Amino acid sequence: MNYFPDEVLEHVFDFITSHKDRNSVSLVCKSWYKIEKFSRQKVFIGNCYSISPERLIARFPGLKSLTLKGKPHFADFNLVPDDWGGFLYPWIKAMAKSRIGLEELRLKRMVVSDESLELLSKSFPNFRSLVLVSCEGFSTDGLAAIAANCKLLRELDLQENEVEDHRGHWLSCFPETSTSLVSLNFACLKGEINLASLERLVARSPNLKSLRLNRAVPFDMLQKLLMRAPQLVDLGTGSYVHDPSSEAYNKLKAAIQSCNSIRSLSGFLEVAPRCMSAIYPICKNLTFLNLSYAAGLQSNELTNLIQHCRKLQRLWILDCIGDKGLGVVASTCKELQELRVFPSDPFDAGNAAVTEEGLVLVSAGCPKLNSLLYFCQQMTNAALITVAKNCFGAIVRSCKGLKRLSLSGLLTDQVFYYIGMYAKQLEMLSIAFAGDSDKGMLYVLNGCKKLRKLEIRDCPFGDAALLEDMGKYETMRSLWMSSCEVTLGACKTLAKKMPNLNVEIINESEQVEFNLDDRLKVDKMYLYRTVVGHRKDAPEFVWLL
Amino acid sequence: MTFEKDLNIDVTELRLGLPGTSEESERQASTTLRISNKRALPSVAAEKQCDQETAPPTKAQVVGWPPIRSYRKNSLQTKKTEVETSGMYVKVSMDGAPYLRKVDLKIYKGYPEVLKALEDMFKFKIGKYSEREGYNGSEFVPTYEDKDGDWMLVGDVPWEMFVNSCKRLRIMKGSEARGLGCVV
């Protein structure tokens, strides 16, 4: 196999960037394994408990870019208790100790302490990119450490994190010599920002392409920032409220006109509808528009804006746009690929302002639509069939390409039969309040060969379905089942027979462990494949079987 | 297409709203018993025979439903709370009146409403507003103190901006207010 010197092979492998392909490459032979091992720079770990930091470092000593995901997806919806796990610190500690040349870190649903951020900022001199999505456990003090110590920082991207805001001067901690910023997103921070520091930072960052502000940044500051950074490609406004007859408003209009690189627009966390017309000049170039936090905009204001956005590929919006508004989307945005319609009242989503009609309109008008999130009150089969036909051709063909699906409602086992039969590419499936019997779950487990993540809540699936094909779970990343019919005994059986799986029971009741009747229904079960056995950091309410 | 023929439409009807129909009430009962480990085996009742006494829980009780990220829920909830429950009471004084009143600006949707409410409260009439003349010709003129401590004429700025910057209201006698109504 070795007709080429190692350096040549390494160079060839440089072109192979997908994780799956690189994993395949390493299986070819010992020498390829070795070369790939030392040349691998990017690693993706979908479940932080499937492997330990030490083993990761031993396997890929040349690691530069790490992606880690912690809590199960249903943690997004408050189904996982706060202290369940997913701690970043052990990873930073291990990488620092082994002098890994870490440059990029992307985290999702992890618990990130200020301590870990501080250690991170001091341990990796080439560190340049930090992306935190849906994380928690840190404060602006941790951000201050990153700003102060990461001399080469290019990217600080905070998406939807719960951050304790100490009203700090974390922004002022970027040294005056720091000019390398390309991307800065602090939209999720709730507290005040030192505006003067922000302006100076933006002024000395000529490579800044992406800037997303928080609510504390007022309208007139936005204008100043745009004057400093007309090269922006991605903008998230902070507060967008002002008097449209004022000088500041006119200045903003002028500033925006010179920002003709902006392709992505978000923010509007506070918004005055009469100020939206200032945005119109850049709408024609927009490919991504996120108005899903702009609760102050009514349907006609939204459509007035969208009518200018002919090149839009991704649209995130609130349901107050209404069916008619979606009709405008359908006739204007012919390039639309992704649509997400969120409920404007998240606690009463049963009264959504959109119905299936809006969805049918979009599916008819937007031939490139391939990704959809849609909250509405009711959806009939007829509508879904129309949507599927419009978007993807026949229903059979539509299911064939599907990678991710989320279902809820009065679905019988029949639907799962079809999913198992046709959705051969399905990788992630979420099911809630659906199904009749174990058969439903079995159809899916048997039919969806590429299934990686399955999460189920409040469905009548029980032990028979769980235990039918235990080996299947080793081909998947994880399985979550809550409020189903699974018993403790079945979970124990599964754990015993499959040593490569961690079976966790999350028990939030006050009942103590010695009340272990195997016939008890389990409230929450989370199982995942792992090569490192039981985790050592599980809290009291998590039983590792 | 056989797929469509086999589909029993009723059986596969999707209801993406919160489950709250009669067939669901059995499952609803078990959903609310989240805390307890011991759950009674819900008898798999035929749909027509299920126990109607178990009312579906109110929406707040079903944890994690609808499936919206808690970050987003909290953001929109904060906005709702700010807008709906905090209320924005400001003092209103009228020249010549023996005591002050208070109004909640949040309950009004715009200027006409609040001005009408003030008219009713103090039993007077305000003339028509124009950008150029203010309330010229009125016996009384509505003014307000803004965040900077300046006394401004009511009606010049957008409603939301007014609500956010108004600290108190004063209904001035028209004779005193001459000069305020003129455009600078």
XYZ file of C-alpha atoms in Angstrom, chain A residues 75-79 108-109 133-134 160-162 187-188 215 242-244 269 272-274 292-295 316 318 342-350 374-381 384-385 389 394-396 407-412 414-415 418 422 432-435 457-458 460 483-485 507-509 511 515 520-524 543, chain B residues 1-25 27-44 47 58-84 111 131 155-162 164:
164
model
C -32.433 19.804 27.433
C -33.404 22.696 25.144
C -36.980 22.163 26.302
C -36.232 21.906 30.024
C -36.535 18.123 30.147
C -23.155 23.100 22.261
C -25.244 22.484 25.398
C -24.268 27.647 21.544
C -26.936 27.049 24.210
C -28.460 31.824 22.855
C -26.446 31.200 26.018
C -27.537 31.899 29.551
C -26.548 39.368 21.233
C -27.526 37.046 24.080
C -30.233 45.000 23.347
C -35.758 55.900 17.382
C -37.630 58.860 16.037
C -37.694 58.604 12.257
C -34.625 42.863 19.842
C -39.855 50.742 16.163
C -41.729 49.784 13.013
C -41.448 53.236 11.495
C -37.751 35.953 15.065
C -37.107 38.182 18.072
C -38.738 41.280 16.621
C -41.972 41.052 18.530
C -36.653 33.118 10.448
C -42.612 35.081 13.986
C -41.799 30.644 15.511
C -44.801 31.283 17.761
C -44.964 34.877 18.977
C -46.581 33.600 22.113
C -44.508 30.616 23.172
C -46.783 29.777 26.045
C -49.864 29.567 23.954
C -48.622 28.191 20.697
C -52.000 26.610 20.118
C -43.313 25.542 11.443
C -45.514 26.017 14.461
C -49.184 26.087 13.725
C -52.345 24.918 15.343
C -53.453 22.166 13.066
C -52.237 20.457 9.982
C -54.349 18.189 7.903
C -53.055 15.317 5.881
C -49.067 17.957 4.240
C -49.448 15.963 1.066
C -45.698 17.310 -3.444
C -44.015 12.674 -4.553
C -44.343 11.815 -0.886
C -42.233 8.718 -1.391
C -43.322 14.789 14.860
C -46.014 15.127 17.414
C -49.705 14.690 17.786
C -52.286 12.075 17.067
C -50.152 9.837 14.912
C -50.724 6.138 14.801
C -49.049 3.666 10.525
C -46.991 6.827 10.096
C -44.026 4.645 6.382
C -39.148 5.332 3.087
C -43.792 13.447 21.048
C -47.294 12.364 22.088
C -47.595 9.924 19.212
C -47.879 6.266 18.305
C -41.353 11.733 24.929
C -44.836 10.807 26.078
C -46.694 4.400 24.540
C -42.682 9.514 30.014
C -43.006 6.330 27.998
C -43.794 2.770 29.107
C -34.861 10.409 38.600
C -36.043 13.697 39.972
C -38.454 12.412 42.577
C -37.738 8.537 46.357
C -37.241 1.426 46.361
C -41.514 0.725 37.934
C -41.934 2.876 34.903
C -38.921 4.981 34.291
C -39.527 8.696 33.965
C -36.470 9.605 31.932
C -28.510 6.436 38.112
C -50.176 5.782 -5.882
C -50.522 3.015 -3.364
C -49.074 5.135 -0.637
C -51.933 7.529 -0.793
C -54.565 4.845 -1.064
C -53.322 3.019 1.998
C -53.327 6.156 4.028
C -56.293 6.250 6.293
C -56.685 9.967 6.454
C -58.312 10.210 9.872
C -55.897 7.851 11.453
C -52.842 9.746 10.378
C -54.202 13.226 10.881
C -51.507 15.430 12.358
C -52.329 17.712 15.173
C -49.295 19.761 15.842
C -50.932 21.866 18.501
C -50.686 20.946 22.129
C -52.462 17.666 22.641
C -55.673 18.497 24.357
C -58.365 16.398 22.800
C -60.331 13.654 24.429
C -58.204 10.816 23.068
C -55.218 12.415 24.636
C -56.585 12.899 28.105
C -51.820 10.403 28.293
C -52.256 13.867 29.676
C -52.879 12.432 33.115
C -49.611 10.568 33.047
C -47.757 13.568 31.711
C -48.581 15.639 34.742
C -47.389 12.908 37.116
C -43.861 13.644 36.068
C -42.422 13.815 39.533
C -43.470 10.421 40.745
C -41.627 7.307 39.766
C -44.641 5.170 40.368
C -47.147 5.675 37.668
C -50.356 3.818 37.335
C -50.462 1.850 34.144
C -52.729 3.892 31.975
C -55.197 1.443 30.597
C -55.082 1.551 26.875
C -60.673 5.891 21.944
C -53.632 23.565 31.365
C -50.905 24.316 28.931
C -48.495 25.486 31.567
C -48.329 22.056 33.137
C -46.838 20.137 30.274
C -43.105 20.527 30.672
C -41.131 21.299 27.587
C -44.123 21.924 25.367
C -44.269 23.477 22.799
C -40.747 22.512 21.801
C -39.176 25.917 21.802
C -35.715 26.552 23.191
C -35.952 27.908 26.714
C -33.695 30.809 25.740
C -36.265 31.929 23.187
C -39.173 31.379 25.560
C -37.451 33.439 28.218
C -36.721 36.270 25.787
C -40.266 36.544 24.597
C -41.584 36.088 28.119
C -39.446 38.987 29.328
C -40.855 41.157 26.625
C -44.387 40.089 27.436
C -43.875 40.768 31.121
C -42.355 44.106 30.491
C -45.135 45.090 28.215
C -48.099 43.561 29.998
C -52.168 59.354 21.362
C -47.075 69.279 13.781
C -47.665 64.167 20.160
C -44.398 65.041 18.421
C -42.554 61.750 18.689
C -43.667 58.186 17.820
C -45.920 56.633 20.413
C -43.448 53.961 21.602
C -40.778 56.557 22.044
C -43.151 58.714 24.031
C -40.506 54.999 26.961
